[in-house]
Coordinates of C-alpha atoms in Angstrom, one line a residue:
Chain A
X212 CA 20.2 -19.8 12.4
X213 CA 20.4 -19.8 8.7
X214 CA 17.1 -20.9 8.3
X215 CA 13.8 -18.8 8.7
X216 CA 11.2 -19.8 11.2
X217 CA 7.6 -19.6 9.2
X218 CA 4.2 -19.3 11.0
X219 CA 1.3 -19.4 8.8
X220 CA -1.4 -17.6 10.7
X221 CA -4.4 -19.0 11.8
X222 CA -7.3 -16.7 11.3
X223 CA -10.0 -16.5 14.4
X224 CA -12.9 -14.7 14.1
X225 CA -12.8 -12.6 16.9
X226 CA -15.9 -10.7 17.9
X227 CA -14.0 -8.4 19.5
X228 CA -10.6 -7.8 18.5
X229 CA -10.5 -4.5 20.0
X230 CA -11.1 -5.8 24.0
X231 CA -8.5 -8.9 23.2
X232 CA -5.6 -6.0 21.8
X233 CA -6.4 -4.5 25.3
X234 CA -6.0 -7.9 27.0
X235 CA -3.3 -8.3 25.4
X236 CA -1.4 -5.0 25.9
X237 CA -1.8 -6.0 29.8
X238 CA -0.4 -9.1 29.5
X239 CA 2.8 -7.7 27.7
X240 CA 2.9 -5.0 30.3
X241 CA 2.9 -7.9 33.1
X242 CA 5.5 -9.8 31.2
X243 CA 8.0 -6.7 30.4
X244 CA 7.8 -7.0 26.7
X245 CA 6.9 -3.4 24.6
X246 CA 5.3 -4.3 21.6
X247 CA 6.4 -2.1 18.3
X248 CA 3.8 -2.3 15.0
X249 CA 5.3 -0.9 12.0
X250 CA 3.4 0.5 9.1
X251 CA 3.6 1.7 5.7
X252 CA 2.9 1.0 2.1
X253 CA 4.9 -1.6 0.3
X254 CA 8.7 -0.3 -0.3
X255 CA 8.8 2.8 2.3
X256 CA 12.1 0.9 3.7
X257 CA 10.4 -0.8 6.8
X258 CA 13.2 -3.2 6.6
X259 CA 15.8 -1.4 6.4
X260 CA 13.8 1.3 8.9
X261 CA 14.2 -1.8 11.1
X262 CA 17.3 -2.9 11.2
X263 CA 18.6 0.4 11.8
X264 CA 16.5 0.4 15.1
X265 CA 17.4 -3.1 16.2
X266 CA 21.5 -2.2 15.9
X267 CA 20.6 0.7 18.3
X268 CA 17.8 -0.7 20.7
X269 CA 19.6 -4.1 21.1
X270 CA 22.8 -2.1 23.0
X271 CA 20.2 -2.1 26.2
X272 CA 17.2 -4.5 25.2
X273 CA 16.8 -8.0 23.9
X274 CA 15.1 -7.6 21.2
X275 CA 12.9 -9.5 18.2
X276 CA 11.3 -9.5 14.7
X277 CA 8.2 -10.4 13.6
X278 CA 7.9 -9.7 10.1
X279 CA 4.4 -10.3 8.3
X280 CA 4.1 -10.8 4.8
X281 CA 1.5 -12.9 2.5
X282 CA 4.1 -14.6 1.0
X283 CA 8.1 -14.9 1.0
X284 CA 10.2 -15.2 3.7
X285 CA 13.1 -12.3 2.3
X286 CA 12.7 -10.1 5.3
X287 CA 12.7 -12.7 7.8
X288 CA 16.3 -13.9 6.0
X289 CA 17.7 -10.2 6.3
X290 CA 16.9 -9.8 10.0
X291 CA 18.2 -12.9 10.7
X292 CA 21.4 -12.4 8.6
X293 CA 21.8 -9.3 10.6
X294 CA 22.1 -11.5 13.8
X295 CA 18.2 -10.9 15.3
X296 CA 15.8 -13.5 16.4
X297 CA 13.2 -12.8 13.4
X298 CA 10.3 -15.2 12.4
X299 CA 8.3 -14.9 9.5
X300 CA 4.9 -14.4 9.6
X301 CA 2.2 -15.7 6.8
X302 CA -0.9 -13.9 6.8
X303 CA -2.9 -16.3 4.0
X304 CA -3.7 -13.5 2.2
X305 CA -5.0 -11.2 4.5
X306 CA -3.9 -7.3 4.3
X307 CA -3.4 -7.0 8.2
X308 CA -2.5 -8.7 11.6
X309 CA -4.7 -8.5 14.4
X310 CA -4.3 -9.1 18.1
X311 CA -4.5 -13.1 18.2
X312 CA -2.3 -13.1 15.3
X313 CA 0.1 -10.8 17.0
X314 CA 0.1 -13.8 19.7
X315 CA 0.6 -16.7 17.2
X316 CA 3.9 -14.7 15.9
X317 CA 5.2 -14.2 19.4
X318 CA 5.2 -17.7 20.6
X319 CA 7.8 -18.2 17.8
X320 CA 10.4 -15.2 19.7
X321 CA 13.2 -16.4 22.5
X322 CA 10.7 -16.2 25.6
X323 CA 12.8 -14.0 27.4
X324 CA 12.5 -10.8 24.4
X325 CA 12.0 -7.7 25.8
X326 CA 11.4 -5.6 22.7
X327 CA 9.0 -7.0 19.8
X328 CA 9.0 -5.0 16.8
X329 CA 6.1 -6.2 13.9
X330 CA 6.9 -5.8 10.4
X331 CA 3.5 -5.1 9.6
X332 CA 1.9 -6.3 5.8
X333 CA 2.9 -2.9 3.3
X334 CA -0.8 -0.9 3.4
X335 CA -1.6 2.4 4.4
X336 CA -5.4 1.4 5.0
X337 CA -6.4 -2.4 6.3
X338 CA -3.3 -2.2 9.1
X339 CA -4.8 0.7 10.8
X340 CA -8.4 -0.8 11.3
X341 CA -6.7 -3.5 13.7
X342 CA -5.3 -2.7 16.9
X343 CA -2.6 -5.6 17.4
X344 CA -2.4 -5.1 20.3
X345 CA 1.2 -3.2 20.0
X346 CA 2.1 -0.6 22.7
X347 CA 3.2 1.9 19.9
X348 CA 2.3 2.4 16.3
X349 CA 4.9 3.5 13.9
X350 CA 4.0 4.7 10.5
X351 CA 7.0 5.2 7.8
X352 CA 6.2 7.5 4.7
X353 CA 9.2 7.7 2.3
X354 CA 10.0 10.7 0.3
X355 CA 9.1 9.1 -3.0
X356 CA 5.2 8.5 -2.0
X357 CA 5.0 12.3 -1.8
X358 CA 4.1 14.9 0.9
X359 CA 0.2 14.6 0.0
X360 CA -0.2 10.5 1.6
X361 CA -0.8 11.5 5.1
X362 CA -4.4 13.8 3.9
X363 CA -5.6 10.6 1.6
X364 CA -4.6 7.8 4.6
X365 CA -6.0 9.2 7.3
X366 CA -6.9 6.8 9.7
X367 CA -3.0 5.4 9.4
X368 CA -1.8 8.8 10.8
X369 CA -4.8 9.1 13.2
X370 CA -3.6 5.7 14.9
X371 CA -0.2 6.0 15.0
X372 CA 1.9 8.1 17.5
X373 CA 5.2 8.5 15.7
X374 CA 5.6 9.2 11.7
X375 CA 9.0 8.8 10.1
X376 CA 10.0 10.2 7.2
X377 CA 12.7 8.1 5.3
X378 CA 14.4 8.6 2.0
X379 CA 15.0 12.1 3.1
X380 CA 18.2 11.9 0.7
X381 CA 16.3 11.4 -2.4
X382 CA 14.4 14.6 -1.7
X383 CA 16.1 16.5 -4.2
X384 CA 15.1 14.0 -7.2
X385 CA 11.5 14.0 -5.6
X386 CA 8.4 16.9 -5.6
X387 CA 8.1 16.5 -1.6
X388 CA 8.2 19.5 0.6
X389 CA 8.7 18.1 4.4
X390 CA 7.1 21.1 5.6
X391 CA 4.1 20.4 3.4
X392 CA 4.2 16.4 4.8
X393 CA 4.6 17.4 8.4
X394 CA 2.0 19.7 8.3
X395 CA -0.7 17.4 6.6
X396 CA 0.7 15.0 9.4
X397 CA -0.4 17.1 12.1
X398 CA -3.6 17.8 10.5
X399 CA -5.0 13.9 10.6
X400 CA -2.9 13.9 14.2
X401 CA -1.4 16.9 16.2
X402 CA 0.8 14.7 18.5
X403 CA 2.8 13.2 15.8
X404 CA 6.3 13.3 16.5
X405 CA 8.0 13.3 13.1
X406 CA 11.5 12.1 12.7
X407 CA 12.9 12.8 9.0
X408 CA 15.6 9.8 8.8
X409 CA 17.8 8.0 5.3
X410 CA 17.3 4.4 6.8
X411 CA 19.7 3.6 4.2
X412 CA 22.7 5.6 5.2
X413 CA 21.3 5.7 9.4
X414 CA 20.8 9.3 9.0
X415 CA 18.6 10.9 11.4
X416 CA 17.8 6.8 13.3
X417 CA 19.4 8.0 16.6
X418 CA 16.8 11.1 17.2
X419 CA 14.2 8.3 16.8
X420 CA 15.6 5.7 18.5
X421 CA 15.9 8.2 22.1
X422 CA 12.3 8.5 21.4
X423 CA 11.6 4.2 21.3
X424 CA 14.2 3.9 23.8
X425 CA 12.7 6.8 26.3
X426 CA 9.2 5.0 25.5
X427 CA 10.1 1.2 26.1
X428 CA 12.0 2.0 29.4
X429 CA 8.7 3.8 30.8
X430 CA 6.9 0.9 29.9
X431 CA 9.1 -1.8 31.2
X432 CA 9.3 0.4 34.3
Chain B
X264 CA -15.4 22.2 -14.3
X265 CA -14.0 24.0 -11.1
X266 CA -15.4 22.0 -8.7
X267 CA -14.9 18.1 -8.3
X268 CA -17.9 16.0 -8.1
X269 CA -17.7 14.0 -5.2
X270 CA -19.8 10.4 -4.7
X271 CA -19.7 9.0 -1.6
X272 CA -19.7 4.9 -2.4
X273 CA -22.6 2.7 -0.5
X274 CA -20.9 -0.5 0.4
X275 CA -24.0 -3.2 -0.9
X276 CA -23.2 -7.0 0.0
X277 CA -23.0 -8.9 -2.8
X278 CA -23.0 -12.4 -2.9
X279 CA -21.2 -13.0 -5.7
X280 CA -19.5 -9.9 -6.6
X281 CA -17.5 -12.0 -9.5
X282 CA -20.8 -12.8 -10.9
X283 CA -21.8 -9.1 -10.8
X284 CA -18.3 -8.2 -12.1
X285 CA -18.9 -10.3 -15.0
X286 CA -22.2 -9.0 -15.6
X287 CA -20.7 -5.7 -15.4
X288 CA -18.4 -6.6 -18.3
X289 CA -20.8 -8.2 -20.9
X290 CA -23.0 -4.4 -20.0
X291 CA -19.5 -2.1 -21.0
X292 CA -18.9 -4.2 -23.3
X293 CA -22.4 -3.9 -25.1
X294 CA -22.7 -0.6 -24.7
X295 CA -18.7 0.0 -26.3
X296 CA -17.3 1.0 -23.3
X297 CA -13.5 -0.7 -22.2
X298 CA -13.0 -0.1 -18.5
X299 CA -9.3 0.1 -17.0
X300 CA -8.5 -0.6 -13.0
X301 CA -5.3 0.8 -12.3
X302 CA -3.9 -0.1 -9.2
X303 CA -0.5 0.5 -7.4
X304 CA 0.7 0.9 -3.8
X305 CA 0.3 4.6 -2.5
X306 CA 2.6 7.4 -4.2
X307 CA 3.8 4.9 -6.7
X308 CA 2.8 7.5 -9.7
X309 CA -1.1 6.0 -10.2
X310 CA -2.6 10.0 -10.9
X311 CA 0.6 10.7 -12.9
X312 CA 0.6 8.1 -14.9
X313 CA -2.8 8.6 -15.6
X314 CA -2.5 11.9 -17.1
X315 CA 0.0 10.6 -19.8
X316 CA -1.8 8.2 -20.7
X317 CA -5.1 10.5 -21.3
X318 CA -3.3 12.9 -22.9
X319 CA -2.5 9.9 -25.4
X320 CA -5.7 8.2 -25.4
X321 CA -8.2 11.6 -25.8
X322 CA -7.0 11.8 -29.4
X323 CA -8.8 8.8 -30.5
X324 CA -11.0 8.1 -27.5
X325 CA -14.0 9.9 -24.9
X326 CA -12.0 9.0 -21.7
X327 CA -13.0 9.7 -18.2
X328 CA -11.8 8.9 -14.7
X329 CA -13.0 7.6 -11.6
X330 CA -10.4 8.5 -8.5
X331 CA -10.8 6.3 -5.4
X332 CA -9.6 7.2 -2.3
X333 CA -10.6 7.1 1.6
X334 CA -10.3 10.7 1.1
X335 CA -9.7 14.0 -0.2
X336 CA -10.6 15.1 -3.4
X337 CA -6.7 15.8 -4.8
X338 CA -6.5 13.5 -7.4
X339 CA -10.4 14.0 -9.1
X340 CA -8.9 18.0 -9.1
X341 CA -5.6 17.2 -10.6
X342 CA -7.4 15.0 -13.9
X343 CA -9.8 17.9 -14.3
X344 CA -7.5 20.8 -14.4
X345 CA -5.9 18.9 -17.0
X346 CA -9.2 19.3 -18.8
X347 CA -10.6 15.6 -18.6
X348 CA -13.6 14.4 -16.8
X349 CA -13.1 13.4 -13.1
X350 CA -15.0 11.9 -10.4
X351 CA -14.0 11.5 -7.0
X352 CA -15.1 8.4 -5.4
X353 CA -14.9 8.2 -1.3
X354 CA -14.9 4.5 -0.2
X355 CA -15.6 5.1 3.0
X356 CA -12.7 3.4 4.8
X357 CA -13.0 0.4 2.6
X358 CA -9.6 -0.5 0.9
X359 CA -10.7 -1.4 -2.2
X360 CA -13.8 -1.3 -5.2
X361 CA -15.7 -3.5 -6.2
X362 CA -18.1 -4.0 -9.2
X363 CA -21.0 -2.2 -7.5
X364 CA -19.4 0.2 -6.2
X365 CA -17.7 0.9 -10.1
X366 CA -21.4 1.2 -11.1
X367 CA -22.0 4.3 -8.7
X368 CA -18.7 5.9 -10.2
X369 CA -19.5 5.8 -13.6
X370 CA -23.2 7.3 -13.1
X371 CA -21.0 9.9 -12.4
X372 CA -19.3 10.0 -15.9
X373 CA -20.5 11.2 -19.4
X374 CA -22.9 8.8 -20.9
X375 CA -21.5 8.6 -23.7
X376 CA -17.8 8.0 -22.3
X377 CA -15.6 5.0 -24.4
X378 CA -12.8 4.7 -21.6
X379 CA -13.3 4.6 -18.2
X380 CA -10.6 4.5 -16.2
X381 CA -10.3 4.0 -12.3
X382 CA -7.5 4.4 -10.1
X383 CA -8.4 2.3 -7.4
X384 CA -7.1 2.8 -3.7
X385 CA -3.7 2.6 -3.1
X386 CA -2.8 -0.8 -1.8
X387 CA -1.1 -3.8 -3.1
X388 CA -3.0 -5.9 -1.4
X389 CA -6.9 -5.7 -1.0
X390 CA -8.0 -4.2 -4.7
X391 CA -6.6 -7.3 -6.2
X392 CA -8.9 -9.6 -4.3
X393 CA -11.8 -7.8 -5.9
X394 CA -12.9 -8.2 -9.4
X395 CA -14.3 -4.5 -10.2
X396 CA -15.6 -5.6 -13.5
X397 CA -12.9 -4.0 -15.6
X398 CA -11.7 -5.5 -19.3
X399 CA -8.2 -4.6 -18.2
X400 CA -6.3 -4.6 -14.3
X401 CA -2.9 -2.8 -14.6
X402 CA -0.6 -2.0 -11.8
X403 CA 2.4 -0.1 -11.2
X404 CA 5.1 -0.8 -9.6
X405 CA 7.7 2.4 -8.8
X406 CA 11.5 1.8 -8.6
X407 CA 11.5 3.1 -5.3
X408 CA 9.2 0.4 -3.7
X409 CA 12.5 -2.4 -4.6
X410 CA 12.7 -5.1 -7.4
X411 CA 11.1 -7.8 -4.6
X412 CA 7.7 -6.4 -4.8
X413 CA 6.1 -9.0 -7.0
X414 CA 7.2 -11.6 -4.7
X415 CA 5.2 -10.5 -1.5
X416 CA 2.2 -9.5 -3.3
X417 CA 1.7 -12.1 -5.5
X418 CA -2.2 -11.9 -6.2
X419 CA -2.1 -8.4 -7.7
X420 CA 0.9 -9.6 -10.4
X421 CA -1.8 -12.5 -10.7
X422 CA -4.7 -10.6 -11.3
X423 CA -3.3 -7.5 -13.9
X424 CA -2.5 -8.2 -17.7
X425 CA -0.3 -5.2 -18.0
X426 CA 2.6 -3.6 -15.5
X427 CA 3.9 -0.5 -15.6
X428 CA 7.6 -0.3 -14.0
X429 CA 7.5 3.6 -13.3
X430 CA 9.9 6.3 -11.7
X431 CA 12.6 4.6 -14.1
X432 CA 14.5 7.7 -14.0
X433 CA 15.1 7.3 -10.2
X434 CA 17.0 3.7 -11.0
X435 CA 20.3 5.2 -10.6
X436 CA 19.7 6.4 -6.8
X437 CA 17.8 3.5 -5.8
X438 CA 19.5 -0.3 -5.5
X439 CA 16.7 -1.5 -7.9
X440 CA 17.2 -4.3 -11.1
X441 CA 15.1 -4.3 -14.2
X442 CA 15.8 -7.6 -15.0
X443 CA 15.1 -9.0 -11.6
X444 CA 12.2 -7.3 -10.8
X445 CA 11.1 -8.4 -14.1
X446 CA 11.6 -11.8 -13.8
X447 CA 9.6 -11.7 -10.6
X448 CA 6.7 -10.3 -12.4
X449 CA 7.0 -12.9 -14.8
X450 CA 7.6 -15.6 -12.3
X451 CA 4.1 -14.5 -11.1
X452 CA 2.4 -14.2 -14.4
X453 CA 4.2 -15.6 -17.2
X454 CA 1.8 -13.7 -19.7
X455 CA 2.7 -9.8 -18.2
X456 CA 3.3 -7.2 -20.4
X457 CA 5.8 -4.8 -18.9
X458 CA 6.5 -1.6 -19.7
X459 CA 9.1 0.7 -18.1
X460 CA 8.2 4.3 -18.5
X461 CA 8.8 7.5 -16.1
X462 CA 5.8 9.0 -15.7
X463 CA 7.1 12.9 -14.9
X464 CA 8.6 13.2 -18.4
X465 CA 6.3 10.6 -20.5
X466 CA 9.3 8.5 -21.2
X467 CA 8.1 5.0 -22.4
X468 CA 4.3 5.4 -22.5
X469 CA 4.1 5.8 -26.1
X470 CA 4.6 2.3 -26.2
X471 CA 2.4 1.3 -22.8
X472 CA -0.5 3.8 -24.7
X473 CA 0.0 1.5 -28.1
X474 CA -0.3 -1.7 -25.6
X475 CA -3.5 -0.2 -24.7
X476 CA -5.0 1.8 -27.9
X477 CA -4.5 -1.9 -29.4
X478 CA -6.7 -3.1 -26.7
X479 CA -9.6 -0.9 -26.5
X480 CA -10.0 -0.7 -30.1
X481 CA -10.3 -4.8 -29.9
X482 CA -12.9 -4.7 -27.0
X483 CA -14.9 -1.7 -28.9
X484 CA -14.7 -3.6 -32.3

């Protein structure tokens, strides 16, 4: 597998994205498959975020990549290289994925995947307006971005369930208070769980990854 | 000037906004007024920046700003403390500006303001795909975000004339190449100007402020 799978996504207009995520989120349920949607703006270490997760989730579920970009295929690669079924996804230009392109990147994953994690497109604003269809959404704010993001992104925070935190190491170099961040977290959302992590050096990934793994074996039942 | 003025933008369908944007320009550009569209992911130093560069620019020039976000009114409070005039501009959800919507801003300005300059939502993605009528697009790109930024959002290294490479000071912590993420910029747009600069402590916007003195003086004539 040394080379990377590209899909370039079909757009459909969809009256109603919104009832076909739904649709979709039962049919996933049906087939045993959790569905993972990652978001944050460009360079919060999604990547990295990712394969962190996928050395600790794939020890009890088979697990996959989708990773969305308008163009390149450099994330796909590293997945891959890492030893994960990964296909890249090409979005045409658009600043999001929606449910039927959520679809159009799974039929490129081993059938048999229990665990689809989406690489979403880096933005804090268009990925939020599209429900994908994704049984959880992750949203990744890294220390560098600063602890104000979460009050001028709402809707990101609003739809998501779990907020990490990464780059905590680089906090001293940075302005960000965490307790500032968490805070302005739980304003746009008070359920937020909120796991501080270094994706880099794995720091704080295992507290998350109970929390996926506790989530995904509810759902596959 | 405690309080910020806040104008909530009306989203008008335009047909052709790149005929309006144009139209826009030949209007600044007749009544001497050069109009700058920063635009950057979220927390990659946009409001920073900003205030370096005004510092520079108020000695020879009226400037004023136009702040975009979905919310809050942070940044608009930040450029007026500094003692320059701010206006906050709420899009509503949208993810980027347009020409129109540049028009409503700069009601909010001085009249007889000489630079005008936005900083447009945070996103890499959607603000490029949207002439806003500006004589100059500039984005930033923070060493944090990772040298392989201007490969996966090609259009807004397309689209901007001048890049900032900012947060330079953070290069030692953070696996990031100058030279490679400048010749990714260049790959993308062969005609960039890029200057490295760290925004917190001013280093190398003397030079980026000569870049744009040069410029405005040009457009005003």
């Amino acid at each position: 597998m040394d080379r990377v799978q590209v899909i370039e996504l079909k757009e459909t207009i969809l009256e109603d994205n919104d009832r076909d995520a739904q649709k979709l989120r039962e049919e996933l349920k049906e087939r045993g498959v959790f569905y993972l949607n990652v978001m944050s703006s460009p360079g919060s270490g999604k990547t990295t975020t990712i394969l962190q997760i996928l050395e600790r989730l794939s020890k009890e579920f088979r697990v996959g990549v989708m990773e969305a970009d308008i163009d390149s295929s450099v994330d796909a690669l590293k997945i891959q290289e890492a030893g994960y079924p990964a296909v890249q996804l090409h979005t045409g230009g658009m600043c999001h994925l929606d449910a039927q392109m959520s679809r159009q990147g799974m039929a490129g994953l081993p059938e048999d995947t229990q665990v689809v994690i989406l690489e979403n497109v880096g933005n804090l604003v268009c990925p939020a307006e599209f429900d994908t269809g994704a049984v959880l959404n992750l949203v990744i704010l890294s220390v560098p971005e600063g602890d104000d993001k979460p009050l001028k992104y709402p809707l990101m925070f609003e739809k998501c369930s779990v907020a990490v935190i990464n780059k905590i190491d680089a906090m001293p170099a940075f302005d960000f208070d965490l307790e500032k961040a968490s805070a302005a977290i739980l304003r746009r959302n008070p359920e937020m769980k909120i796991y501080p992590v270094c994706a880099a050096s794995g720091e704080g990934v295992d507290a998350l990854c109970e929390e996926l793994s506790g989530r995904i074996r509810s759902w596959l039942g």
